[in-house]
CSV table of C-alpha atoms and ligand atoms in Angstrom, one decimal:
chain,number,residue,atom,x,y,z
B,1,MET,CA,0.0,0.0,0.0
B,2,ALA,CA,1.8,3.1,-1.2
B,3,PHE,CA,1.2,6.6,0.1
B,4,ARG,CA,0.0,9.2,-2.3
B,5,LEU,CA,1.1,12.8,-2.6
B,6,PRO,CA,-2.0,14.8,-1.6
B,7,ASP,CA,-3.0,17.7,-3.9
B,8,LEU,CA,-2.6,21.2,-2.5
B,9,PRO,CA,-5.9,22.4,-1.0
B,10,TYR,CA,-5.7,25.5,-3.3
B,11,ALA,CA,-4.2,26.6,-6.6
B,12,TYR,CA,-0.5,27.2,-6.9
B,13,ASP,CA,-0.9,31.0,-7.2
B,14,ALA,CA,-3.6,31.3,-4.5
B,15,LEU,CA,-1.2,32.4,-1.7
B,16,ALA,CA,0.7,35.0,-3.7
B,17,PRO,CA,2.2,37.4,-3.0
B,18,HIS,CA,2.9,36.0,0.4
B,19,MET,CA,3.9,32.7,-1.0
B,20,SER,CA,4.5,32.6,-4.8
B,21,ALA,CA,3.3,30.0,-7.3
B,22,ASP,CA,7.0,29.1,-8.0
B,23,THR,CA,7.6,28.4,-4.3
B,24,LEU,CA,4.5,26.3,-4.0
B,25,LYS,CA,5.3,24.4,-7.2
B,26,PHE,CA,8.8,23.5,-6.1
B,27,HIS,CA,7.8,22.9,-2.5
B,28,HIS,CA,4.9,20.6,-3.2
B,29,ASP,CA,5.8,19.0,-6.6
B,30,LYS,CA,9.5,18.4,-5.8
B,31,HIS,CA,10.1,18.5,-2.0
B,32,HIS,CA,6.9,17.0,-0.7
B,33,LYS,CA,6.7,14.5,-3.5
B,34,GLY,CA,10.3,13.5,-2.9
B,35,TYR,CA,9.5,12.7,0.8
B,36,VAL,CA,6.5,10.6,-0.2
B,37,ASP,CA,8.4,8.7,-2.9
B,38,LYS,CA,11.3,8.0,-0.6
B,39,LEU,CA,8.9,6.9,2.2
B,40,ASN,CA,7.2,4.4,-0.3
B,41,ALA,CA,10.6,3.1,-1.4
B,42,ALA,CA,11.7,2.7,2.2
B,43,ILE,CA,8.7,0.7,3.5
B,44,GLU,CA,8.3,-1.6,0.5
B,45,GLY,CA,8.6,-5.2,1.6
B,46,THR,CA,9.3,-4.3,5.3
B,47,ARG,CA,7.2,-4.6,8.5
B,48,PHE,CA,6.2,-1.0,8.0
B,49,ASP,CA,4.3,-1.7,4.7
B,50,GLY,CA,0.6,-1.4,5.4
B,51,MET,CA,0.9,0.7,8.6
B,52,GLU,CA,-0.8,4.0,8.9
B,53,LEU,CA,1.5,7.0,8.4
B,54,GLU,CA,1.4,8.0,12.1
B,55,GLU,CA,2.3,4.4,13.2
B,56,ILE,CA,5.3,4.5,10.9
B,57,ILE,CA,6.4,7.8,12.4
B,58,ARG,CA,6.1,6.6,16.0
B,59,GLU,CA,7.7,3.2,15.3
B,60,SER,CA,10.6,4.6,13.2
B,61,ALA,CA,11.3,7.3,15.7
B,62,LYS,CA,12.4,4.6,18.2
B,63,GLY,CA,15.5,3.4,16.4
B,64,GLN,CA,18.7,4.8,15.0
B,65,ASP,CA,18.5,2.3,12.1
B,66,THR,CA,15.2,3.7,11.0
B,67,GLN,CA,16.2,7.4,11.1
B,68,GLY,CA,16.0,7.7,7.3
B,69,LEU,CA,12.5,6.3,7.2
B,70,PHE,CA,11.5,8.5,10.1
B,71,ASN,CA,12.7,11.6,8.3
B,72,ASN,CA,10.7,10.9,5.1
B,73,ALA,CA,7.6,9.7,7.0
B,74,ALA,CA,7.6,12.7,9.3
B,75,GLN,CA,8.2,15.2,6.4
B,76,THR,CA,5.3,13.6,4.5
B,77,TRP,CA,3.1,14.3,7.5
B,78,ASN,CA,4.5,17.8,8.2
B,79,HIS,CA,4.0,19.1,4.7
B,80,THR,CA,0.4,17.9,4.4
B,81,PHE,CA,-0.3,19.5,7.8
B,82,PHE,CA,1.4,22.7,6.7
B,83,TRP,CA,-0.6,23.1,3.5
B,84,HIS,CA,-3.8,22.9,5.6
B,85,CYS,CA,-2.6,25.5,8.0
B,86,MET,CA,-2.8,28.1,5.2
B,87,SER,CA,-5.7,29.4,3.1
B,88,PRO,CA,-6.0,32.1,0.3
B,89,LYS,CA,-8.5,33.7,2.8
B,90,GLY,CA,-6.1,33.3,5.7
B,91,GLY,CA,-4.8,35.8,8.2
B,92,GLY,CA,-7.1,37.9,10.4
B,93,ALA,CA,-7.8,36.7,13.9
B,94,PRO,CA,-9.0,33.5,15.6
B,95,ASP,CA,-12.2,33.5,17.6
B,96,GLY,CA,-13.9,31.4,20.2
B,97,GLU,CA,-12.0,29.1,22.5
B,98,LEU,CA,-8.8,29.4,20.5
B,99,ALA,CA,-8.8,33.2,20.8
B,100,ARG,CA,-9.5,33.0,24.5
B,101,LEU,CA,-6.6,30.5,25.0
B,102,ILE,CA,-4.2,32.6,22.9
B,103,ASP,CA,-5.1,35.7,25.0
B,104,GLU,CA,-4.7,33.9,28.3
B,105,THR,CA,-1.4,32.1,27.3
B,106,PHE,CA,0.5,34.8,25.4
B,107,GLY,CA,-1.3,38.0,26.3
B,108,GLY,CA,-3.0,38.6,23.0
B,109,LEU,CA,-2.6,37.7,19.3
B,110,ASP,CA,0.1,40.3,18.6
B,111,ALA,CA,2.2,39.0,21.5
B,112,PHE,CA,1.7,35.4,20.2
B,113,LYS,CA,2.8,36.5,16.7
B,114,ASP,CA,5.9,38.2,18.1
B,115,GLU,CA,6.9,35.1,20.1
B,116,PHE,CA,6.2,32.8,17.2
B,117,VAL,CA,8.4,34.9,14.8
B,118,LYS,CA,11.1,35.0,17.4
B,119,ALA,CA,11.0,31.2,18.0
B,120,ALA,CA,11.0,30.5,14.2
B,121,GLY,CA,13.9,32.9,13.7
B,122,GLY,CA,15.8,31.2,16.5
B,123,ARG,CA,15.6,27.7,15.1
B,124,PHE,CA,19.2,27.1,13.8
B,125,GLY,CA,19.2,25.5,10.4
B,126,SER,CA,16.3,23.6,9.0
B,127,GLY,CA,13.1,22.8,10.9
B,128,TRP,CA,9.6,23.8,11.9
B,129,ALA,CA,7.9,26.2,14.2
B,130,TRP,CA,4.7,25.0,15.9
B,131,LEU,CA,1.8,26.0,18.1
B,132,VAL,CA,1.0,22.8,20.1
B,133,LEU,CA,-1.3,21.6,22.8
B,134,ASP,CA,0.9,20.1,25.5
B,135,GLY,CA,-0.9,18.7,28.5
B,136,GLY,CA,-3.8,20.9,27.9
B,137,ALA,CA,-1.7,24.1,27.5
B,138,LEU,CA,-0.8,26.1,24.4
B,139,LYS,CA,2.9,26.3,23.7
B,140,ILE,CA,5.1,27.6,20.9
B,141,THR,CA,7.9,25.1,20.0
B,142,THR,CA,10.4,24.5,17.2
B,143,THR,CA,11.8,21.2,16.0
B,144,PRO,CA,14.9,20.5,13.9
B,145,ASN,CA,14.8,18.9,10.4
B,146,ALA,CA,11.8,16.4,10.2
B,147,GLU,CA,11.0,16.2,14.0
B,148,LEU,CA,7.4,16.8,15.0
B,149,PRO,CA,5.2,17.3,18.1
B,150,MET,CA,3.6,13.8,18.1
B,151,ILE,CA,6.8,12.1,19.2
B,152,HIS,CA,7.0,14.5,22.2
B,153,GLY,CA,3.4,13.7,23.3
B,154,GLN,CA,2.1,17.0,22.0
B,155,GLU,CA,-0.7,17.8,19.5
B,156,ALA,CA,0.2,20.0,16.5
B,157,LEU,CA,-2.3,22.9,16.0
B,158,LEU,CA,-0.3,25.1,13.6
B,159,THR,CA,3.0,24.9,11.8
B,160,CYS,CA,5.3,27.0,9.7
B,161,ASP,CA,8.0,25.3,7.6
B,162,VAL,CA,11.3,27.2,8.2
B,163,TRP,CA,13.5,25.2,5.9
B,164,GLU,CA,15.1,27.6,3.4
B,165,HIS,CA,13.2,25.9,0.5
B,166,ALA,CA,10.0,27.3,2.1
B,167,TYR,CA,10.9,30.9,1.6
B,168,TYR,CA,14.2,31.5,-0.2
B,169,LEU,CA,12.6,32.2,-3.7
B,170,ASP,CA,10.3,34.8,-2.2
B,171,TYR,CA,12.2,36.2,0.8
B,172,GLN,CA,15.8,35.1,0.3
B,173,ASN,CA,17.4,35.0,3.8
B,174,ARG,CA,14.7,37.1,5.5
B,175,ARG,CA,13.1,34.3,7.5
B,176,PRO,CA,11.4,36.6,10.0
B,177,ASP,CA,9.6,38.5,7.2
B,178,PHE,CA,8.4,35.2,5.7
B,179,VAL,CA,7.0,34.0,9.1
B,180,ARG,CA,5.4,37.4,9.8
B,181,GLY,CA,3.8,37.3,6.4
B,182,PHE,CA,2.6,33.8,7.0
B,183,LEU,CA,1.0,34.8,10.4
B,184,ASP,CA,-0.6,38.0,9.1
B,185,ASN,CA,-1.9,36.7,5.7
B,186,LEU,CA,-1.9,33.0,5.3
B,187,VAL,CA,-2.9,31.2,8.6
B,188,ASP,CA,-6.2,29.4,8.4
B,189,TRP,CA,-7.4,30.1,11.9
B,190,ALA,CA,-10.5,27.9,11.3
B,191,PHE,CA,-8.2,24.9,10.7
B,192,VAL,CA,-6.2,25.7,13.8
B,193,ALA,CA,-9.4,26.0,15.8
B,194,LYS,CA,-10.6,22.6,14.4
B,195,SER,CA,-7.3,21.0,15.3
B,196,LEU,CA,-7.6,22.4,18.9
B,197,GLU,CA,-11.2,21.1,19.1
B,198,LEU,CA,-10.1,17.6,18.0
B,199,ALA,CA,-7.0,17.6,20.2
B,200,SER,CA,-9.0,18.6,23.2
B,201,GLY,CA,-11.7,16.0,22.5
B,202,ALA,CA,-12.3,12.4,23.0
B,203,GLU,CA,-10.5,11.2,19.9
B,204,PRO,CA,-7.1,12.9,19.8
B,205,GLU,CA,-5.8,10.3,17.3
B,206,LYS,CA,-8.1,11.9,14.7
B,207,ALA,CA,-6.7,15.4,15.2
B,208,ARG,CA,-3.4,14.3,13.8
B,209,ARG,CA,-4.8,12.5,10.8
B,210,VAL,CA,-4.4,15.0,8.0
B,211,GLY,CA,-3.6,13.0,4.9
L,1,MN3,MN1,9.4,21.9,3.3
Protein backbone atom coordinates (compact mmCIF):
# COMPACT_ATOMS: atom_id res chain seq x y z
CA MET A 1 0.00 0.00 0.00
CA ALA A 2 1.77 3.10 -1.22
CA PHE A 3 1.20 6.58 0.14
CA ARG A 4 -0.04 9.18 -2.31
CA LEU A 5 1.09 12.79 -2.58
CA PRO A 6 -2.02 14.77 -1.65
CA ASP A 7 -3.03 17.67 -3.88
CA LEU A 8 -2.59 21.17 -2.51
CA PRO A 9 -5.91 22.37 -1.02
CA TYR A 10 -5.70 25.50 -3.26
CA ALA A 11 -4.21 26.64 -6.59
CA TYR A 12 -0.46 27.21 -6.89
CA ASP A 13 -0.93 30.97 -7.24
CA ALA A 14 -3.60 31.28 -4.53
CA LEU A 15 -1.24 32.37 -1.74
CA ALA A 16 0.66 35.02 -3.72
CA PRO A 17 2.24 37.42 -3.04
CA HIS A 18 2.94 36.04 0.45
CA MET A 19 3.94 32.67 -1.02
CA SER A 20 4.51 32.59 -4.77
CA ALA A 21 3.33 29.99 -7.27
CA ASP A 22 6.99 29.13 -7.97
CA THR A 23 7.62 28.42 -4.29
CA LEU A 24 4.50 26.27 -3.97
CA LYS A 25 5.26 24.35 -7.18
CA PHE A 26 8.79 23.47 -6.11
CA HIS A 27 7.80 22.88 -2.51
CA HIS A 28 4.85 20.60 -3.25
CA ASP A 29 5.79 18.97 -6.55
CA LYS A 30 9.49 18.43 -5.80
CA HIS A 31 10.14 18.52 -2.05
CA HIS A 32 6.91 17.03 -0.67
CA LYS A 33 6.73 14.51 -3.54
CA GLY A 34 10.33 13.52 -2.86
CA TYR A 35 9.53 12.68 0.76
CA VAL A 36 6.48 10.61 -0.24
CA ASP A 37 8.44 8.72 -2.94
CA LYS A 38 11.32 7.97 -0.55
CA LEU A 39 8.86 6.90 2.16
CA ASN A 40 7.23 4.44 -0.25
CA ALA A 41 10.59 3.08 -1.39
CA ALA A 42 11.73 2.67 2.24
CA ILE A 43 8.69 0.71 3.48
CA GLU A 44 8.28 -1.62 0.50
CA GLY A 45 8.59 -5.22 1.64
CA THR A 46 9.27 -4.25 5.28
CA ARG A 47 7.24 -4.58 8.48
CA PHE A 48 6.19 -0.96 7.99
CA ASP A 49 4.34 -1.73 4.75
CA GLY A 50 0.60 -1.45 5.43
CA MET A 51 0.93 0.66 8.59
CA GLU A 52 -0.83 4.02 8.92
CA LEU A 53 1.52 6.99 8.43
CA GLU A 54 1.42 7.97 12.11
CA GLU A 55 2.25 4.45 13.21
CA ILE A 56 5.27 4.46 10.88
CA ILE A 57 6.38 7.80 12.36
CA ARG A 58 6.06 6.60 15.97
CA GLU A 59 7.72 3.24 15.28
CA SER A 60 10.58 4.58 13.16
CA ALA A 61 11.29 7.33 15.71
CA LYS A 62 12.41 4.65 18.18
CA GLY A 63 15.51 3.37 16.42
CA GLN A 64 18.73 4.77 15.00
CA ASP A 65 18.54 2.31 12.11
CA THR A 66 15.17 3.73 10.99
CA GLN A 67 16.19 7.41 11.09
CA GLY A 68 16.02 7.74 7.30
CA LEU A 69 12.52 6.26 7.20
CA PHE A 70 11.46 8.51 10.09
CA ASN A 71 12.69 11.61 8.26
CA ASN A 72 10.70 10.86 5.11
CA ALA A 73 7.55 9.71 6.97
CA ALA A 74 7.58 12.75 9.27
CA GLN A 75 8.24 15.16 6.40
CA THR A 76 5.33 13.61 4.49
CA TRP A 77 3.06 14.32 7.50
CA ASN A 78 4.53 17.77 8.22
CA HIS A 79 3.97 19.09 4.71
CA THR A 80 0.38 17.86 4.43
CA PHE A 81 -0.33 19.51 7.79
CA PHE A 82 1.44 22.71 6.72
CA TRP A 83 -0.63 23.07 3.51
CA HIS A 84 -3.80 22.86 5.58
CA CYS A 85 -2.57 25.51 7.99
CA MET A 86 -2.82 28.06 5.15
CA SER A 87 -5.69 29.45 3.12
CA PRO A 88 -6.05 32.06 0.34
CA LYS A 89 -8.46 33.73 2.77
CA GLY A 90 -6.08 33.31 5.70
CA GLY A 91 -4.84 35.80 8.23
CA GLY A 92 -7.09 37.90 10.41
CA ALA A 93 -7.75 36.70 13.92
CA PRO A 94 -8.98 33.52 15.57
CA ASP A 95 -12.19 33.51 17.57
CA GLY A 96 -13.92 31.41 20.22
CA GLU A 97 -11.97 29.10 22.52
CA LEU A 98 -8.76 29.40 20.47
CA ALA A 99 -8.77 33.20 20.76
CA ARG A 100 -9.46 32.96 24.49
CA LEU A 101 -6.56 30.52 25.02
CA ILE A 102 -4.15 32.64 22.94
CA ASP A 103 -5.07 35.73 24.97
CA GLU A 104 -4.72 33.86 28.25
CA THR A 105 -1.44 32.14 27.34
CA PHE A 106 0.45 34.78 25.38
CA GLY A 107 -1.29 38.03 26.31
CA GLY A 108 -3.00 38.55 22.96
CA LEU A 109 -2.63 37.74 19.27
CA ASP A 110 0.10 40.33 18.62
CA ALA A 111 2.20 38.99 21.49
CA PHE A 112 1.65 35.45 20.22
CA LYS A 113 2.84 36.47 16.74
CA ASP A 114 5.95 38.19 18.14
CA GLU A 115 6.85 35.10 20.14
CA PHE A 116 6.20 32.76 17.20
CA VAL A 117 8.36 34.87 14.83
CA LYS A 118 11.13 34.98 17.42
CA ALA A 119 11.02 31.20 17.97
CA ALA A 120 10.99 30.50 14.21
CA GLY A 121 13.93 32.85 13.68
CA GLY A 122 15.85 31.24 16.52
CA ARG A 123 15.62 27.71 15.10
CA PHE A 124 19.15 27.12 13.80
CA GLY A 125 19.21 25.53 10.36
CA SER A 126 16.27 23.58 8.96
CA GLY A 127 13.12 22.80 10.90
CA TRP A 128 9.60 23.77 11.87
CA ALA A 129 7.89 26.25 14.19
CA TRP A 130 4.74 25.03 15.93
CA LEU A 131 1.81 25.98 18.08
CA VAL A 132 1.03 22.84 20.07
CA LEU A 133 -1.28 21.61 22.78
CA ASP A 134 0.89 20.10 25.50
CA GLY A 135 -0.87 18.68 28.54
CA GLY A 136 -3.84 20.93 27.87
CA ALA A 137 -1.75 24.10 27.51
CA LEU A 138 -0.81 26.07 24.39
CA LYS A 139 2.91 26.27 23.66
CA ILE A 140 5.13 27.60 20.90
CA THR A 141 7.90 25.14 20.03
CA THR A 142 10.37 24.50 17.24
CA THR A 143 11.79 21.22 15.97
CA PRO A 144 14.90 20.47 13.89
CA ASN A 145 14.75 18.87 10.45
CA ALA A 146 11.81 16.42 10.25
CA GLU A 147 11.02 16.19 13.96
CA LEU A 148 7.40 16.80 14.98
CA PRO A 149 5.25 17.27 18.11
CA MET A 150 3.59 13.82 18.13
CA ILE A 151 6.83 12.11 19.18
CA HIS A 152 6.97 14.46 22.18
CA GLY A 153 3.41 13.70 23.31
CA GLN A 154 2.14 17.02 21.96
CA GLU A 155 -0.69 17.78 19.54
CA ALA A 156 0.16 19.99 16.55
CA LEU A 157 -2.26 22.90 16.04
CA LEU A 158 -0.29 25.10 13.61
CA THR A 159 3.04 24.86 11.84
CA CYS A 160 5.32 26.96 9.67
CA ASP A 161 8.03 25.30 7.57
CA VAL A 162 11.28 27.19 8.18
CA TRP A 163 13.49 25.15 5.86
CA GLU A 164 15.07 27.56 3.37
CA HIS A 165 13.18 25.91 0.50
CA ALA A 166 9.95 27.26 2.06
CA TYR A 167 10.90 30.92 1.63
CA TYR A 168 14.17 31.50 -0.21
CA LEU A 169 12.65 32.23 -3.65
CA ASP A 170 10.30 34.84 -2.15
CA TYR A 171 12.21 36.23 0.84
CA GLN A 172 15.84 35.10 0.32
CA ASN A 173 17.43 35.04 3.80
CA ARG A 174 14.67 37.06 5.50
CA ARG A 175 13.07 34.25 7.48
CA PRO A 176 11.36 36.57 10.03
CA ASP A 177 9.63 38.47 7.17
CA PHE A 178 8.37 35.19 5.74
CA VAL A 179 7.03 34.00 9.10
CA ARG A 180 5.41 37.40 9.80
CA GLY A 181 3.75 37.31 6.36
CA PHE A 182 2.59 33.75 7.04
CA LEU A 183 0.97 34.75 10.35
CA ASP A 184 -0.57 37.98 9.06
CA ASN A 185 -1.88 36.74 5.71
CA LEU A 186 -1.92 32.96 5.32
CA VAL A 187 -2.85 31.19 8.57
CA ASP A 188 -6.21 29.44 8.35
CA TRP A 189 -7.41 30.06 11.91
CA ALA A 190 -10.50 27.91 11.31
CA PHE A 191 -8.20 24.93 10.68
CA VAL A 192 -6.19 25.71 13.82
CA ALA A 193 -9.41 25.96 15.84
CA LYS A 194 -10.60 22.63 14.42
CA SER A 195 -7.27 21.03 15.35
CA LEU A 196 -7.62 22.40 18.88
CA GLU A 197 -11.15 21.06 19.13
CA LEU A 198 -10.09 17.60 17.98
CA ALA A 199 -6.97 17.61 20.17
CA SER A 200 -9.02 18.59 23.22
CA GLY A 201 -11.72 16.04 22.49
CA ALA A 202 -12.26 12.36 23.05
CA GLU A 203 -10.52 11.25 19.87
CA PRO A 204 -7.08 12.86 19.83
CA GLU A 205 -5.81 10.32 17.26
CA LYS A 206 -8.11 11.88 14.68
CA ALA A 207 -6.67 15.36 15.24
CA ARG A 208 -3.37 14.28 13.82
CA ARG A 209 -4.82 12.52 10.80
CA VAL A 210 -4.36 15.01 8.03
CA GLY A 211 -3.61 13.00 4.93
MN1 LIG B 1 9.35 21.94 3.28
